[in-house]
PDB file of C-alpha atoms and ligand atoms in Angstrom:
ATOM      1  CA  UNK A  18       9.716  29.054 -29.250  1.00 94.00           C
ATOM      2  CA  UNK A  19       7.891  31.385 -26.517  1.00 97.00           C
ATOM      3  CA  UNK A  20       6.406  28.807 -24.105  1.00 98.00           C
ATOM      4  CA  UNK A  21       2.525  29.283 -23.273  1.00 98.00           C
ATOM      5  CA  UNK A  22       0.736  28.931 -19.976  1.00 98.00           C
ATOM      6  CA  UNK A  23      -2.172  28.036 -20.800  1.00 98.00           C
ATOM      7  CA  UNK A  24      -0.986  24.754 -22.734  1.00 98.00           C
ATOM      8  CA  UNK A  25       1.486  23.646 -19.837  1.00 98.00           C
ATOM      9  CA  UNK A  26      -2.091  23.734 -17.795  1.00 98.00           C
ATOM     10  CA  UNK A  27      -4.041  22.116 -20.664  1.00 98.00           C
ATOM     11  CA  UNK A  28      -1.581  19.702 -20.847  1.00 98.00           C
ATOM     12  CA  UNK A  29      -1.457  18.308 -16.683  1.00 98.00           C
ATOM     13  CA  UNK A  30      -5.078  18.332 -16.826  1.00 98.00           C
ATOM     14  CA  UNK A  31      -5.644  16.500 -19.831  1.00 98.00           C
ATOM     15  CA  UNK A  32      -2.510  14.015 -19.023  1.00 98.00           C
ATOM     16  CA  UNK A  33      -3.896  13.859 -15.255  1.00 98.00           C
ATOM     17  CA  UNK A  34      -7.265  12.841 -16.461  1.00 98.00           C
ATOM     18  CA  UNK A  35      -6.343  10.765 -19.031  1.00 98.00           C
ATOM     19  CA  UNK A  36      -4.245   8.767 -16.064  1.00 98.00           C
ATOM     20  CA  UNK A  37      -7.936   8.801 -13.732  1.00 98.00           C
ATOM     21  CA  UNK A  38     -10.008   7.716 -16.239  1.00 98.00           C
ATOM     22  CA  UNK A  39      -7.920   4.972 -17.358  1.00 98.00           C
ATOM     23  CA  UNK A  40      -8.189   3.971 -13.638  1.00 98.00           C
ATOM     24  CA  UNK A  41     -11.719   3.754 -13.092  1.00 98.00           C
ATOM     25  CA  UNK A  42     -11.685   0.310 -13.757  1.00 98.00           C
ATOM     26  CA  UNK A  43      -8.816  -2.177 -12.064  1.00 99.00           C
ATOM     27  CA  UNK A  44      -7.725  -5.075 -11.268  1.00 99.00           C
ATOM     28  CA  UNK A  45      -6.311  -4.364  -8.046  1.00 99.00           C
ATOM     29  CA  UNK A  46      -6.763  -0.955  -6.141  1.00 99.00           C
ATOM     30  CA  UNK A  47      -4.306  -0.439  -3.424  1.00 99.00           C
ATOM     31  CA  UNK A  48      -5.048   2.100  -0.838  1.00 99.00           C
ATOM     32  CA  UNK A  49      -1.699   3.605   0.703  1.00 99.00           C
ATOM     33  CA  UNK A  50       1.642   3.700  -0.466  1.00 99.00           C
ATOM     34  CA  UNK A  51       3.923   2.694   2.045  1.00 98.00           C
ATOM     35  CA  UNK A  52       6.238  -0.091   1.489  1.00 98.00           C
ATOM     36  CA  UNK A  53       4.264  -3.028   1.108  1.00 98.00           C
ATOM     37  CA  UNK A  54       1.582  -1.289  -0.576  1.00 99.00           C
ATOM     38  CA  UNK A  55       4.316  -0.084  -2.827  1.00 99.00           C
ATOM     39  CA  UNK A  56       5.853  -3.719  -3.367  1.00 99.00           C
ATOM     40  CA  UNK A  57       2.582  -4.925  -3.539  1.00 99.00           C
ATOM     41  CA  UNK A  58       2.069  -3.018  -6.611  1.00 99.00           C
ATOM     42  CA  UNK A  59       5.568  -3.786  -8.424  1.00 99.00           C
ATOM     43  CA  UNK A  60       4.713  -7.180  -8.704  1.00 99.00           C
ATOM     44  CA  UNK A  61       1.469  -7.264  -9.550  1.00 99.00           C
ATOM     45  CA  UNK A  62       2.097  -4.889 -12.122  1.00 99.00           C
ATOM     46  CA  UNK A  63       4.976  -6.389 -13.457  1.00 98.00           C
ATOM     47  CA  UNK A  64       2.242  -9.686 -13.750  1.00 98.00           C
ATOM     48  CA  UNK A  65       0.573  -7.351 -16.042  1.00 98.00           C
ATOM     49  CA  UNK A  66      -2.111  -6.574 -13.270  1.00 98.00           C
ATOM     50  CA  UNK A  67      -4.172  -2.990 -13.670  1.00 98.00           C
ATOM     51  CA  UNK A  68      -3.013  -1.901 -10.745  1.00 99.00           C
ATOM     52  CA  UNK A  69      -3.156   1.557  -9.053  1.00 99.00           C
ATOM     53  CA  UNK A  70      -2.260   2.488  -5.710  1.00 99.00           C
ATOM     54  CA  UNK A  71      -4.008   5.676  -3.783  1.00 99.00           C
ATOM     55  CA  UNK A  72      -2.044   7.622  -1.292  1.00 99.00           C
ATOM     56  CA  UNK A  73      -3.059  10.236   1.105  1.00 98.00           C
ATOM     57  CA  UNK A  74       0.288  12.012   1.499  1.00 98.00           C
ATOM     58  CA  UNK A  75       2.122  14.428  -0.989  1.00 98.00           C
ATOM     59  CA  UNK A  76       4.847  11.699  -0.557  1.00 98.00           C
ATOM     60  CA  UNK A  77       4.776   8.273  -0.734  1.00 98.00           C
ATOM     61  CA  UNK A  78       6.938   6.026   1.107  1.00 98.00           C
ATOM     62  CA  UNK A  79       4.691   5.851   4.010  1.00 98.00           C
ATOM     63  CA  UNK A  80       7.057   5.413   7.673  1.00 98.00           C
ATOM     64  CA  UNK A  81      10.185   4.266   5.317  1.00 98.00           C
ATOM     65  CA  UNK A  82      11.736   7.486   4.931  1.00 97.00           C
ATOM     66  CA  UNK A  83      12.576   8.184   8.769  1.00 97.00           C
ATOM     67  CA  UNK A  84      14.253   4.351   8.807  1.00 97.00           C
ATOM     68  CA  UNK A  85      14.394   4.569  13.156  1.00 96.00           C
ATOM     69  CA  UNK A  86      13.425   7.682  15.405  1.00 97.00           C
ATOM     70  CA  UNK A  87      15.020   9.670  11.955  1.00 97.00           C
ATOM     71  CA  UNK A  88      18.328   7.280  11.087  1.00 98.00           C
ATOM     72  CA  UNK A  89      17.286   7.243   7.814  1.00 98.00           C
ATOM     73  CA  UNK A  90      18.942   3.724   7.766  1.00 98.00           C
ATOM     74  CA  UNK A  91      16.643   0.353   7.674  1.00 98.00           C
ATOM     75  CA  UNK A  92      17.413  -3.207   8.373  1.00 98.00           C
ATOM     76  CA  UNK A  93      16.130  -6.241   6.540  1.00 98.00           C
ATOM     77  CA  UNK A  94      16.858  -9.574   7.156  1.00 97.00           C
ATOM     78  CA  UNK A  95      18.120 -12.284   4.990  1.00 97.00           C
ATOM     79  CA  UNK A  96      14.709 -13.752   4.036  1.00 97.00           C
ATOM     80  CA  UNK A  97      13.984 -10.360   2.382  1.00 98.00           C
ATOM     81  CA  UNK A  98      17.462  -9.539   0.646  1.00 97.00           C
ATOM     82  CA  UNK A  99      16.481 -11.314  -2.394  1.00 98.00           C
ATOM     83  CA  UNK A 100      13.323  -8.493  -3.504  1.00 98.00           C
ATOM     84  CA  UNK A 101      16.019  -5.500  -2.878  1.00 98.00           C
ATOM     85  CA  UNK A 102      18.558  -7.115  -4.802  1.00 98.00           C
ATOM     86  CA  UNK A 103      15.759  -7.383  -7.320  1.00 98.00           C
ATOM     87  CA  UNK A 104      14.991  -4.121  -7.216  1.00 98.00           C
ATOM     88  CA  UNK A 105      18.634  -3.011  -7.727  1.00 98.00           C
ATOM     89  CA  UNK A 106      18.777  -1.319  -3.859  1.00 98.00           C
ATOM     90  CA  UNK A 107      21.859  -1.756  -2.354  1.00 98.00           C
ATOM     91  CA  UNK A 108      22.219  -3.682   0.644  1.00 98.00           C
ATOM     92  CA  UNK A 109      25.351  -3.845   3.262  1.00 98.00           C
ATOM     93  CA  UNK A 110      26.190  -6.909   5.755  1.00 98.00           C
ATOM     94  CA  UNK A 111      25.856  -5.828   9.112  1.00 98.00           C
ATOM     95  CA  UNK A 112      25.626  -8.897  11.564  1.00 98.00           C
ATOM     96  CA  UNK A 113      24.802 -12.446  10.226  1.00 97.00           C
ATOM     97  CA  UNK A 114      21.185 -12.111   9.456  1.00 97.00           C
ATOM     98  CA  UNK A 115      20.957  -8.188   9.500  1.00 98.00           C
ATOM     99  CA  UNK A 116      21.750  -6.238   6.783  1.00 98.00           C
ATOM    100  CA  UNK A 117      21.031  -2.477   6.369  1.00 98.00           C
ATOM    101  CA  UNK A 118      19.900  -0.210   3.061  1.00 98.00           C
ATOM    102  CA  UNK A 119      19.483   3.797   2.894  1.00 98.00           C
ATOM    103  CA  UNK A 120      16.002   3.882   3.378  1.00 98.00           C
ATOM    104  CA  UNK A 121      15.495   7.578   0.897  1.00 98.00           C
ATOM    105  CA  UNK A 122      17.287   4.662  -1.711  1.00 98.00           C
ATOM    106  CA  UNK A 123      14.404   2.055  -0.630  1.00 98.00           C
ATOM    107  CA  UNK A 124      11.921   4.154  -1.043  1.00 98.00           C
ATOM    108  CA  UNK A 125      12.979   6.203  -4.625  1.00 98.00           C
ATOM    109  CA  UNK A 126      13.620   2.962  -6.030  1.00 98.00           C
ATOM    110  CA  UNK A 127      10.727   0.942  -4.831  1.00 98.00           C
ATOM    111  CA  UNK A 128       8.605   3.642  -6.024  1.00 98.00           C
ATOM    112  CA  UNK A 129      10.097   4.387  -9.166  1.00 98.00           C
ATOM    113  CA  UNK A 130      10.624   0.456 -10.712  1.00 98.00           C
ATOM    114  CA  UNK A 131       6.952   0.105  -9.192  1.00 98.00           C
ATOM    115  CA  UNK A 132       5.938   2.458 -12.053  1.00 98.00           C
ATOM    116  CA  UNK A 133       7.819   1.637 -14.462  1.00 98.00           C
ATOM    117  CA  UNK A 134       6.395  -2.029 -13.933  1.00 98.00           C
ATOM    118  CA  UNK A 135       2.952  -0.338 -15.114  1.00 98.00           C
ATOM    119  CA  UNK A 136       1.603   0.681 -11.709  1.00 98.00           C
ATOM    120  CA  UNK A 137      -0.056   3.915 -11.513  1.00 98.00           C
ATOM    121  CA  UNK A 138       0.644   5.925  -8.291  1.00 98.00           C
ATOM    122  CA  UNK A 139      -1.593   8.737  -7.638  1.00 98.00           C
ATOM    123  CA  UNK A 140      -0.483  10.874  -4.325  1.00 98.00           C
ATOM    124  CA  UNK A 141      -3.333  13.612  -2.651  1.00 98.00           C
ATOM    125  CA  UNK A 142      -5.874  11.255  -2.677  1.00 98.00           C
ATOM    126  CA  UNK A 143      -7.914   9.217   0.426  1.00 98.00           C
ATOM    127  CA  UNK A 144      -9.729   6.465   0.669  1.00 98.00           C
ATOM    128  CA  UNK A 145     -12.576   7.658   2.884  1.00 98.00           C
ATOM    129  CA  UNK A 146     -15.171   4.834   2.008  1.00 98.00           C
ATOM    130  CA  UNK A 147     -15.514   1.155   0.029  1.00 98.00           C
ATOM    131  CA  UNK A 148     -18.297   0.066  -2.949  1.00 98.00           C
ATOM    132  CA  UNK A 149     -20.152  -2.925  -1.848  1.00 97.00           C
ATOM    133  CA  UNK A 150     -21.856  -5.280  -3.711  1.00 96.00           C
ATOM    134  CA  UNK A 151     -23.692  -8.779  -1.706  1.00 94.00           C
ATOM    135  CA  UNK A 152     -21.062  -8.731   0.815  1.00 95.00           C
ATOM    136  CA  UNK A 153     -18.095  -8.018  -1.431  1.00 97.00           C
ATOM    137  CA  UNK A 154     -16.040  -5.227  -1.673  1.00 98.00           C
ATOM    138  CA  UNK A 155     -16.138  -3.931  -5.011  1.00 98.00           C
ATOM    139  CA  UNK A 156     -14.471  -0.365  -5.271  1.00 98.00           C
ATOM    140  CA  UNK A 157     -13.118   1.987  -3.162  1.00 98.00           C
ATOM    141  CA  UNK A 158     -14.632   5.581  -2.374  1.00 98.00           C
ATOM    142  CA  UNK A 159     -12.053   8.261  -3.026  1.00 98.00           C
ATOM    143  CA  UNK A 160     -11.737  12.366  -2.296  1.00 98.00           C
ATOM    144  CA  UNK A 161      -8.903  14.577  -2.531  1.00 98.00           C
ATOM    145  CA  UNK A 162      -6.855  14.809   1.089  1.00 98.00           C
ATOM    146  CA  UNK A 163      -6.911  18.432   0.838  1.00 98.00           C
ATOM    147  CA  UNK A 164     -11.028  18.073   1.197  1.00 98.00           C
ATOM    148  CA  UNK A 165     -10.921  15.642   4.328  1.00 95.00           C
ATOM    149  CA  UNK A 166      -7.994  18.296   5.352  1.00 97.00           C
ATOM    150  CA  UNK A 167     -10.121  21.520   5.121  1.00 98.00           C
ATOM    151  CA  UNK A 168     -13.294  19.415   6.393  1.00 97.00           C
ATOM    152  CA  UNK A 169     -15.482  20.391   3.016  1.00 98.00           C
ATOM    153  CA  UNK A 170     -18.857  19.125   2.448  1.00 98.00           C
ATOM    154  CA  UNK A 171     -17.601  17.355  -1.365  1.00 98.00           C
ATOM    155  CA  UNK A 172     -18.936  14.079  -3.070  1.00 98.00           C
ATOM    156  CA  UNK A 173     -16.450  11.908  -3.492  1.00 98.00           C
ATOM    157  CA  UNK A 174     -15.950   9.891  -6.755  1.00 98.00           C
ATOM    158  CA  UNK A 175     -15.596   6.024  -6.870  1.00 98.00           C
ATOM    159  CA  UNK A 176     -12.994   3.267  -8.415  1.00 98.00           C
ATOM    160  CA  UNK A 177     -14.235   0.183  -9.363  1.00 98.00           C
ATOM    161  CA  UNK A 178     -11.967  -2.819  -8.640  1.00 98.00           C
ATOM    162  CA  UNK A 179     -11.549  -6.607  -8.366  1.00 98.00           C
ATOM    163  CA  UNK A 180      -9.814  -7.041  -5.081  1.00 98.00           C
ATOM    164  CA  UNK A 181      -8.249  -4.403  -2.959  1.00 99.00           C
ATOM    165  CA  UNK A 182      -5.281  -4.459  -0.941  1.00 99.00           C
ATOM    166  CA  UNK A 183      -5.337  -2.795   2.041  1.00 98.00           C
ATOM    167  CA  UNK A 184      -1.905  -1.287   2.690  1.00 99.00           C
ATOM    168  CA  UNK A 185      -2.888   1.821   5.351  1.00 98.00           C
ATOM    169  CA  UNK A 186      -0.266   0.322   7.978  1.00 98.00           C
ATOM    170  CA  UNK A 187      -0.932   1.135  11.808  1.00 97.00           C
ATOM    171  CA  UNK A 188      -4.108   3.485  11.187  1.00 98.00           C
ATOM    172  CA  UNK A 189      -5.898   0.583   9.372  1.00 98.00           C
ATOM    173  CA  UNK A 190      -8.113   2.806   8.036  1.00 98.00           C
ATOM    174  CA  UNK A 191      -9.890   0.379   4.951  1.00 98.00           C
ATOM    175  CA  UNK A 192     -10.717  -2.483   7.521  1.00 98.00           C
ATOM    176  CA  UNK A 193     -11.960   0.340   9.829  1.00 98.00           C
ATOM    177  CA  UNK A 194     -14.403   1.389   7.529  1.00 98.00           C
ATOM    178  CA  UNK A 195     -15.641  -1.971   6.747  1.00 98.00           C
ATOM    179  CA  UNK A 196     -15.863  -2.803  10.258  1.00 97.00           C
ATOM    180  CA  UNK A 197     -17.944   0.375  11.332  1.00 97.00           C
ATOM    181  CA  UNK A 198     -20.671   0.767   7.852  1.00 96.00           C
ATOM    182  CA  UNK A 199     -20.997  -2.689   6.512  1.00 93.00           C
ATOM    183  CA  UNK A 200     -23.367  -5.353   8.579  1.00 89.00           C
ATOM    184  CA  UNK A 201     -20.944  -8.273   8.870  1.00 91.00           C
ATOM    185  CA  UNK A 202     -17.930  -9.938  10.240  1.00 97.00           C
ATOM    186  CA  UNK A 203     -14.511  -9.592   9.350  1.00 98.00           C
ATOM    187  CA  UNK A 204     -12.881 -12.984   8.644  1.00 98.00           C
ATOM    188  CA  UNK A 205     -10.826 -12.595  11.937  1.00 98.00           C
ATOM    189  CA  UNK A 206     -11.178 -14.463  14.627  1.00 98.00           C
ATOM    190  CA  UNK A 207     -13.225 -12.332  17.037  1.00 98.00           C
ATOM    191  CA  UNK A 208     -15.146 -10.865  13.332  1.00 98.00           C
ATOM    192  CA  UNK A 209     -13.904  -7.646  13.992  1.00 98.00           C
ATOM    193  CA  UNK A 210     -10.187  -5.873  13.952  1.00 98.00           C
ATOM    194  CA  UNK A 211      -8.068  -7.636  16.522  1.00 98.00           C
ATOM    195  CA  UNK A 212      -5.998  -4.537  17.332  1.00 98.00           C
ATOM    196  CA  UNK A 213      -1.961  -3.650  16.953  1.00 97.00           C
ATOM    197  CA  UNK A 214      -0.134  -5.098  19.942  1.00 97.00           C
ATOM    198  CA  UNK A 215       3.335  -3.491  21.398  1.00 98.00           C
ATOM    199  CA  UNK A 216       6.501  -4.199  20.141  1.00 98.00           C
ATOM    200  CA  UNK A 217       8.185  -7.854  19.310  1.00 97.00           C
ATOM    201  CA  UNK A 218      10.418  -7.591  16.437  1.00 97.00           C
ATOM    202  CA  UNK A 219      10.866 -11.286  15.697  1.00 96.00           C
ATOM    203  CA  UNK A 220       7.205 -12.351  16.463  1.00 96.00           C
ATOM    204  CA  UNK A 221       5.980  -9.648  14.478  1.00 97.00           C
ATOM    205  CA  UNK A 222       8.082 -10.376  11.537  1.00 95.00           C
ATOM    206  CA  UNK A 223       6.661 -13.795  11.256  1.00 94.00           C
ATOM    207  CA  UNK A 224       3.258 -12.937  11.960  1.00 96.00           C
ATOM    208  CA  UNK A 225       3.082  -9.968   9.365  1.00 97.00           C
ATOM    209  CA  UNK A 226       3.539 -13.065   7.024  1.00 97.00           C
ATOM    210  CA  UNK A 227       1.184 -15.339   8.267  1.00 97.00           C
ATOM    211  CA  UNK A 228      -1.612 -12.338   8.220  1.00 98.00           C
ATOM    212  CA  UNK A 229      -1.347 -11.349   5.163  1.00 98.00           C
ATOM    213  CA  UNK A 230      -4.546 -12.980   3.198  1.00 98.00           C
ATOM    214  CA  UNK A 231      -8.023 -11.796   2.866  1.00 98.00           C
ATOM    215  CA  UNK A 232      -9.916 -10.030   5.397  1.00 98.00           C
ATOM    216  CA  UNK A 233     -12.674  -9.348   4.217  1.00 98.00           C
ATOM    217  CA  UNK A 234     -14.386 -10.506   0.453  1.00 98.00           C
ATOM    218  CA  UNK A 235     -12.809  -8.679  -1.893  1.00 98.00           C
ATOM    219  CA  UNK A 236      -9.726  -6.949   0.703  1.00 98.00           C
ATOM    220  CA  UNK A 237      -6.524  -7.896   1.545  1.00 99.00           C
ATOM    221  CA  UNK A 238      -4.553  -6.777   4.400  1.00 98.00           C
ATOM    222  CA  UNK A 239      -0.574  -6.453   3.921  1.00 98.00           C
ATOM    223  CA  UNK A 240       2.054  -4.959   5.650  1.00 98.00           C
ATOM    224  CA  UNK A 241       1.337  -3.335   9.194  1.00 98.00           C
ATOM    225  CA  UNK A 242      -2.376  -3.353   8.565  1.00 98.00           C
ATOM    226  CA  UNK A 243      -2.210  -7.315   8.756  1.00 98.00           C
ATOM    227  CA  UNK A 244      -0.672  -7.163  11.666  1.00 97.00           C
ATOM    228  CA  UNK A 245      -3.488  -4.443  13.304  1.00 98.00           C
ATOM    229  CA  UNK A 246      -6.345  -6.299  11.604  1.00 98.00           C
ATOM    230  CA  UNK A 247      -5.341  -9.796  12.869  1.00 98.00           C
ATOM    231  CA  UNK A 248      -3.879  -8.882  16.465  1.00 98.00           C
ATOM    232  CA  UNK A 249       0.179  -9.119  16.588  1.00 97.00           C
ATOM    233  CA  UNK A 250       2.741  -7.088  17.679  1.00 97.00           C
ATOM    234  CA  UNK A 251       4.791  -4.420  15.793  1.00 97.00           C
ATOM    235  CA  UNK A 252       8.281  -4.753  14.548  1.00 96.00           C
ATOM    236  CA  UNK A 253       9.757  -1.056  14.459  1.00 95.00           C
ATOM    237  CA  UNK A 254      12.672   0.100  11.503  1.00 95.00           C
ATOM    238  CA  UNK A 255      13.058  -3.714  10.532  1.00 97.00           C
ATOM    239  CA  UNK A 256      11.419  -3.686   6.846  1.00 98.00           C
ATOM    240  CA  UNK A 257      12.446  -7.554   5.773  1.00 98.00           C
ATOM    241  CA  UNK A 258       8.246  -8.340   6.879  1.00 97.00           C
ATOM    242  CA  UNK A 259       6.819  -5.278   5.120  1.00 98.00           C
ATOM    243  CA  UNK A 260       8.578  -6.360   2.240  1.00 98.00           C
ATOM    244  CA  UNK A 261       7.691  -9.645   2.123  1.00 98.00           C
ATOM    245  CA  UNK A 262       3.970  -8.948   2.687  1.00 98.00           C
ATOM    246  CA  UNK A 263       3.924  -7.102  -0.464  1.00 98.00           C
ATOM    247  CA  UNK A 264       5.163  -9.647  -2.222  1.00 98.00           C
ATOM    248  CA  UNK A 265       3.180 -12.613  -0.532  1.00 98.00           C
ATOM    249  CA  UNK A 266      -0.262 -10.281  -1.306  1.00 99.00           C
ATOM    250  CA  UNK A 267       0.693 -10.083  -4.595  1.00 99.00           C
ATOM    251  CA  UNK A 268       0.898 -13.557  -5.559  1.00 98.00           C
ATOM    252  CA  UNK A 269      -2.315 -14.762  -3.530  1.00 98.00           C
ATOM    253  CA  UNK A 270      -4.032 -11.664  -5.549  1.00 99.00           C
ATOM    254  CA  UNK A 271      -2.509 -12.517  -8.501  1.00 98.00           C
ATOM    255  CA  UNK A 272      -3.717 -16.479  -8.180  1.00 98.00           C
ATOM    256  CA  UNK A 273      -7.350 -14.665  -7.082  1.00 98.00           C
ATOM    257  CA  UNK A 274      -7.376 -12.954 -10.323  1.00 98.00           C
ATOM    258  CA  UNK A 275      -6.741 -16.214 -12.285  1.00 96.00           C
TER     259      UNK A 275
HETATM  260  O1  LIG B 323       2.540   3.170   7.362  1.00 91.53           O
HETATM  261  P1  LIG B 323       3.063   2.656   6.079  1.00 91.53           P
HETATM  262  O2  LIG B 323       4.507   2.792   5.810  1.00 91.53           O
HETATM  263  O3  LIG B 323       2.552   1.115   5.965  1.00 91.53           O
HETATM  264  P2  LIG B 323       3.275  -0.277   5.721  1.00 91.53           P
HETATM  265  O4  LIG B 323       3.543  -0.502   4.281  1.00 91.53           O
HETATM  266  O5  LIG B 323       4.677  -0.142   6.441  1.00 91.53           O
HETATM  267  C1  LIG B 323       4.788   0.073   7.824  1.00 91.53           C
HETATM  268  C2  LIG B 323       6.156   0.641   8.103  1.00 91.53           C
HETATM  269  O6  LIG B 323       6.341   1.868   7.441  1.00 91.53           O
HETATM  270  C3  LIG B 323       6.454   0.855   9.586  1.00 91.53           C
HETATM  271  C4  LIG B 323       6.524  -0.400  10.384  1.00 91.53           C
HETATM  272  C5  LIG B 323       7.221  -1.602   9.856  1.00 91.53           C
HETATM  273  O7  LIG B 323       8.538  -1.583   9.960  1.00 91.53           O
HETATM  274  O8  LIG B 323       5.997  -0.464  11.447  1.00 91.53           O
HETATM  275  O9  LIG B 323       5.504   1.720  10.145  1.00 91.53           O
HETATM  276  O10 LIG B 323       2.454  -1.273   6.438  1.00 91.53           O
HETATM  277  O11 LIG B 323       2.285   3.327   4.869  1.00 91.53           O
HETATM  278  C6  LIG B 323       0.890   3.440   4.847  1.00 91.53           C
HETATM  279  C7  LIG B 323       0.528   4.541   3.870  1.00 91.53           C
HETATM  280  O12 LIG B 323      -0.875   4.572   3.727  1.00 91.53           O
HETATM  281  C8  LIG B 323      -1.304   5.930   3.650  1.00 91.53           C
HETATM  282  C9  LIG B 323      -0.360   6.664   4.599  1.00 91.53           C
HETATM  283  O13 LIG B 323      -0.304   8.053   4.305  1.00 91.53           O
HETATM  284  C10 LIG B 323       0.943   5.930   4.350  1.00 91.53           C
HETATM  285  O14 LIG B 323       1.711   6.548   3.333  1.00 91.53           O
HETATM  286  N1  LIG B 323      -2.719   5.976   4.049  1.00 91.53           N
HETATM  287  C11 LIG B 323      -3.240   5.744   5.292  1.00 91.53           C
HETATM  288  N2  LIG B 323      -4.572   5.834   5.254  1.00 91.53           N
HETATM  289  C12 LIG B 323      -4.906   6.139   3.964  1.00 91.53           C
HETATM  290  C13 LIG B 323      -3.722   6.227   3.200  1.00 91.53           C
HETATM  291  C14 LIG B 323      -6.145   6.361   3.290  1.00 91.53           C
HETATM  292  N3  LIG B 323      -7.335   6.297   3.926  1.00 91.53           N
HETATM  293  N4  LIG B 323      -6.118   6.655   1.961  1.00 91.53           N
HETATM  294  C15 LIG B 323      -4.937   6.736   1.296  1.00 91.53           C
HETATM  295  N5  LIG B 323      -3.734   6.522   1.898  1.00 91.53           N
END
């Protein structure tokens, strides 16, 4: 059978939309797709959350894919072994307490049981912008990356969601937002972003944990961005916090959503 252009394109546009429209409306919107965004996403999915995560880049996987300085190696500690082992990613002992995983592995797998779990990942797309409604965040404001790239003067469209997790890592771009257009505090200490502090491995690890809750009605912060938004240090190619996060701002979201 002679294959016909014009359906392959008929058919990624309608599929694509189909895919958009069905995500208009969620349960949880995650903006960036690095790791914890990413494990963020598996689990609420696989608690039958509508979940979509929105990433920027043509590839997700965020700053997992270059493990250290491009040692495309990662170490997780033992804390954290349990959530690869669930997601079938192979871990090796290294030194009691450190064990190490091919991070292109991490990040194929992660991605792929995340969908599979019922998450929809959709790549190309910012975040420049959140809905608000009395003080709560209630969407988030999207646009292609290739418009914010070329600097055109388009509308952007908008997703309406119950909470949103905030997975943008260093850049903390969803919090920044909030901080600069909407008239009120943070629910930091200071009411505003704290600020990413040099590295610490170990205190960072622990604090990653302890910041990951809400930071605003309606957002979470996970991963790296907890760790900018609240004020701690940064923990470099160890993943065991990142991983963890994702999976602590799942359940509290999770519980949110009753
Ligand atoms: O930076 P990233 O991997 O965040 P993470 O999950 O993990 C941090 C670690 O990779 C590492 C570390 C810990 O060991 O220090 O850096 O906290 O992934 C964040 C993703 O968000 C995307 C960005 O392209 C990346 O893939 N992103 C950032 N801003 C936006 C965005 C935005 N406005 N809209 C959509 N995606």
């Amino acid at each position: 059978m002679k294959l016909d252009e014009v359906v392959i394109s008929r058919a990624i546009i309608e599929r694509y939309t189909e895919k958009l429209v069905e995500c208009l409306d969620l349960d949880v919107a995650v903006a960036g797709a690095g790791p914890s965004g990413l494990v963020a996403a598996y689990y609420l999915a696989k608690a039958g959350r509508k979940v979509a995560v929105f990433e920027r880049k043509l590839s997700v996987g965020g700053g997992m894919w270059g493990g250290g300085m491009m040692f495309n190696e990662i170490v997780v500690q033992e804390e954290a072994r349990p959530i690869l082992e669930e997601l079938e990613i192979e871990t090796r002992s290294y030194l009691e307490n450190y064990y190490t995983a091919d991070s292109i592995e991490c990040i194929s797998t992660l991605t792929s049981k995340a969908i599979k779990a019922g998450a929809r990942i959709f790549n190309l797309i910012s975040v420049e912008d959140v809905m608000i409604r009395d003080n709560q965040v209630t969407g988030l404001v999207i646009n292609w990356s290739a418009v914010d790239v070329a600097g055109l003067h388009v509308d952007p469209l908008t997703i309406r969601t119950r909470f949103v997790i905030e997975a943008t890592g260093h850049p903390v771009e969803i919090m920044k937002v909030i901080e600069r257009k909407v008239d009120a505090k943070l629910l930091t200490v200071s009411g505003r972003i704290e600020g990413e502090k040099s590295m610490w491995a170990d205190a960072a690890e622990t604090a990653t944990l302890m910041h990951t809750r809400e930071a605003f009605p309606g957002v979470y912060v996970c991963g790296m961005s907890a760790n900018a938004t609240f004020g701690s240090y940064r923990m470099g190619p160890i993943f065991g916090g990142m991983l963890l996060s994702g999976k602590k701002v799942a359940e509290a979201v999770n519980r949110r959503l009753g």
